[in-house]
């Protein structure tokens, strides 16, 4: 088993902070079931991640994207409509308003009988 050092990885990722972040992301991916690009050799996931980075067997740009996507807490929402009335018109089909006076006739087959009316029990 070859020993991996940070100096081996810094050649591929110059920033040590970014190296740690990328290795941690890769270790999480491996823990979640991502396929390994190297033999495990009885190493733990963080060591395997560092070995993969040092040997350039994984795509660092894809790993950066996954890392940034995983750390995002705020996702940009689509633009809100400027006018609430326009949004309501788009959601509700336009139809004529019904009269609230009760003068309208009931549709055919509908009627109110005496047993349908609730009475006050005063």
Short mmCIF file of C-alpha atoms in Angstrom, two decimals:
data_model
loop_
_atom_site.label_atom_id
_atom_site.label_comp_id
_atom_site.label_asym_id
_atom_site.label_seq_id
_atom_site.Cartn_x
_atom_site.Cartn_y
_atom_site.Cartn_z
CA UNK A 1 0.00 0.00 0.00
CA UNK A 2 1.54 3.28 -1.12
CA UNK A 3 1.32 6.15 1.29
CA UNK A 4 -0.50 9.19 -0.03
CA UNK A 5 0.68 12.64 1.03
CA UNK A 6 -0.80 16.08 0.61
CA UNK A 7 2.20 17.06 -1.51
CA UNK A 8 1.15 14.48 -4.12
CA UNK A 9 -2.32 16.01 -4.30
CA UNK A 10 -1.26 19.67 -4.23
CA UNK A 11 0.24 19.19 -7.68
CA UNK A 12 -3.29 18.54 -8.99
CA UNK A 13 -5.20 20.98 -6.73
CA UNK A 14 -3.01 23.93 -5.68
CA UNK A 15 -5.23 25.15 -2.84
CA UNK A 16 -5.08 22.92 0.23
CA UNK A 17 -8.50 24.13 1.33
CA UNK A 18 -10.03 23.18 -2.01
CA UNK A 19 -8.19 19.86 -1.87
CA UNK A 20 -9.75 19.03 1.49
CA UNK A 21 -13.20 20.09 0.28
CA UNK A 22 -12.91 18.02 -2.92
CA UNK A 23 -11.57 14.98 -1.08
CA UNK A 24 -14.40 15.21 1.46
CA UNK A 25 -16.96 15.44 -1.35
CA UNK A 26 -15.45 12.44 -3.11
CA UNK A 27 -15.37 10.47 0.16
CA UNK A 28 -19.09 11.25 0.66
CA UNK A 29 -19.79 10.11 -2.91
CA UNK A 30 -17.91 6.85 -2.31
CA UNK A 31 -19.84 6.33 0.93
CA UNK A 32 -23.07 6.86 -1.00
CA UNK A 33 -22.11 4.09 -3.42
CA UNK A 34 -20.22 5.82 -6.23
CA UNK A 35 -17.92 3.43 -8.11
CA UNK A 36 -14.22 3.56 -7.25
CA UNK A 37 -11.70 4.39 -9.94
CA UNK A 38 -8.86 2.67 -8.02
CA UNK A 39 -8.54 -0.45 -5.91
CA UNK A 40 -9.49 0.17 -2.29
CA UNK A 41 -6.46 -1.68 -0.85
CA UNK A 42 -8.18 -1.79 2.55
CA UNK A 43 -8.10 2.04 2.77
CA UNK A 44 -10.85 4.21 4.17
CA UNK A 45 -12.92 6.48 1.94
CA UNK A 46 -10.96 9.73 2.57
CA UNK A 47 -7.68 8.01 1.70
CA UNK A 48 -9.20 6.49 -1.43
CA UNK A 49 -10.48 9.95 -2.41
CA UNK A 50 -7.02 11.49 -1.99
CA UNK A 51 -5.43 8.67 -4.00
CA UNK A 52 -7.95 9.20 -6.81
CA UNK A 53 -7.19 12.93 -6.86
CA UNK A 54 -3.43 12.35 -6.85
CA UNK A 55 -3.65 9.81 -9.69
CA UNK A 56 -6.10 11.98 -11.71
CA UNK A 57 -8.56 9.13 -12.12
CA UNK A 58 -11.60 11.32 -11.40
CA UNK A 59 -12.89 14.48 -13.08
CA UNK A 60 -12.12 17.38 -10.75
CA UNK A 61 -14.47 19.78 -12.55
CA UNK A 62 -17.41 17.43 -11.99
CA UNK A 63 -16.36 17.02 -8.36
CA UNK A 64 -16.23 20.83 -7.95
CA UNK A 65 -19.73 21.11 -9.41
CA UNK A 66 -21.08 18.46 -7.01
CA UNK A 67 -19.37 20.18 -4.08
CA UNK A 68 -20.80 23.61 -4.93
CA UNK A 69 -24.24 22.17 -5.63
CA UNK A 70 -24.20 20.33 -2.30
CA UNK A 71 -23.22 23.44 -0.33
CA UNK A 72 -25.85 25.72 -1.85
CA UNK A 73 -28.51 26.76 0.61
CA UNK A 74 -30.44 29.22 -1.53
CA UNK A 75 -31.80 28.26 -4.90
CA UNK A 76 -32.87 31.11 -7.15
CA UNK A 77 -36.64 31.10 -7.55
CA UNK A 78 -38.21 31.89 -10.89
CA UNK A 79 -39.19 35.50 -11.42
CA UNK A 80 -42.44 36.52 -9.77
CA UNK A 81 -45.13 37.98 -12.02
CA UNK A 82 -45.30 41.74 -11.79
CA UNK A 83 -49.05 41.91 -11.59
CA UNK A 84 -51.09 39.64 -9.34
CA UNK A 85 -54.20 40.23 -11.45
CA UNK A 86 -52.43 38.87 -14.53
CA UNK A 87 -51.42 35.76 -12.61
CA UNK A 88 -54.97 35.20 -11.37
CA UNK A 89 -56.35 35.62 -14.89
CA UNK A 90 -53.89 33.05 -16.15
CA UNK A 91 -54.87 30.56 -13.45
CA UNK A 92 -58.66 31.00 -13.53
CA UNK A 93 -60.71 30.56 -16.68
CA UNK A 94 -62.72 33.64 -17.53
CA UNK A 95 -66.46 33.23 -17.03
CA UNK A 96 -69.25 35.68 -16.31
CA UNK A 97 -69.96 36.40 -12.67
CA UNK A 98 -73.17 34.96 -11.29
CA UNK A 99 -75.75 37.15 -9.66
CA UNK A 100 -75.87 37.01 -5.88
CA UNK A 101 -79.47 38.25 -5.68
CA UNK A 102 -81.01 34.82 -6.08
CA UNK A 103 -82.99 35.80 -9.19
CA UNK A 104 -81.16 33.22 -11.27
CA UNK A 105 -82.99 30.08 -12.16
CA UNK A 106 -81.59 26.76 -10.99
CA UNK A 107 -80.15 24.42 -13.59
CA UNK A 108 -82.53 21.80 -14.91
CA UNK A 109 -82.93 18.89 -12.53
CA UNK A 110 -81.99 20.90 -9.43
CA UNK A 111 -84.59 22.10 -6.98
CA UNK A 112 -84.81 23.02 -3.38
CA UNK A 113 -87.56 21.32 -1.47
CA UNK A 114 -88.83 21.94 2.03
CA UNK A 115 -86.63 19.18 3.43
CA UNK A 116 -83.50 20.90 2.04
CA UNK A 117 -84.05 24.15 3.96
CA UNK A 118 -82.65 24.38 7.47
CA UNK A 119 -84.86 26.08 10.02
CA UNK A 120 -83.78 28.04 13.07
CA UNK A 121 -84.50 26.28 16.35
CA UNK A 122 -85.22 29.41 18.42
#
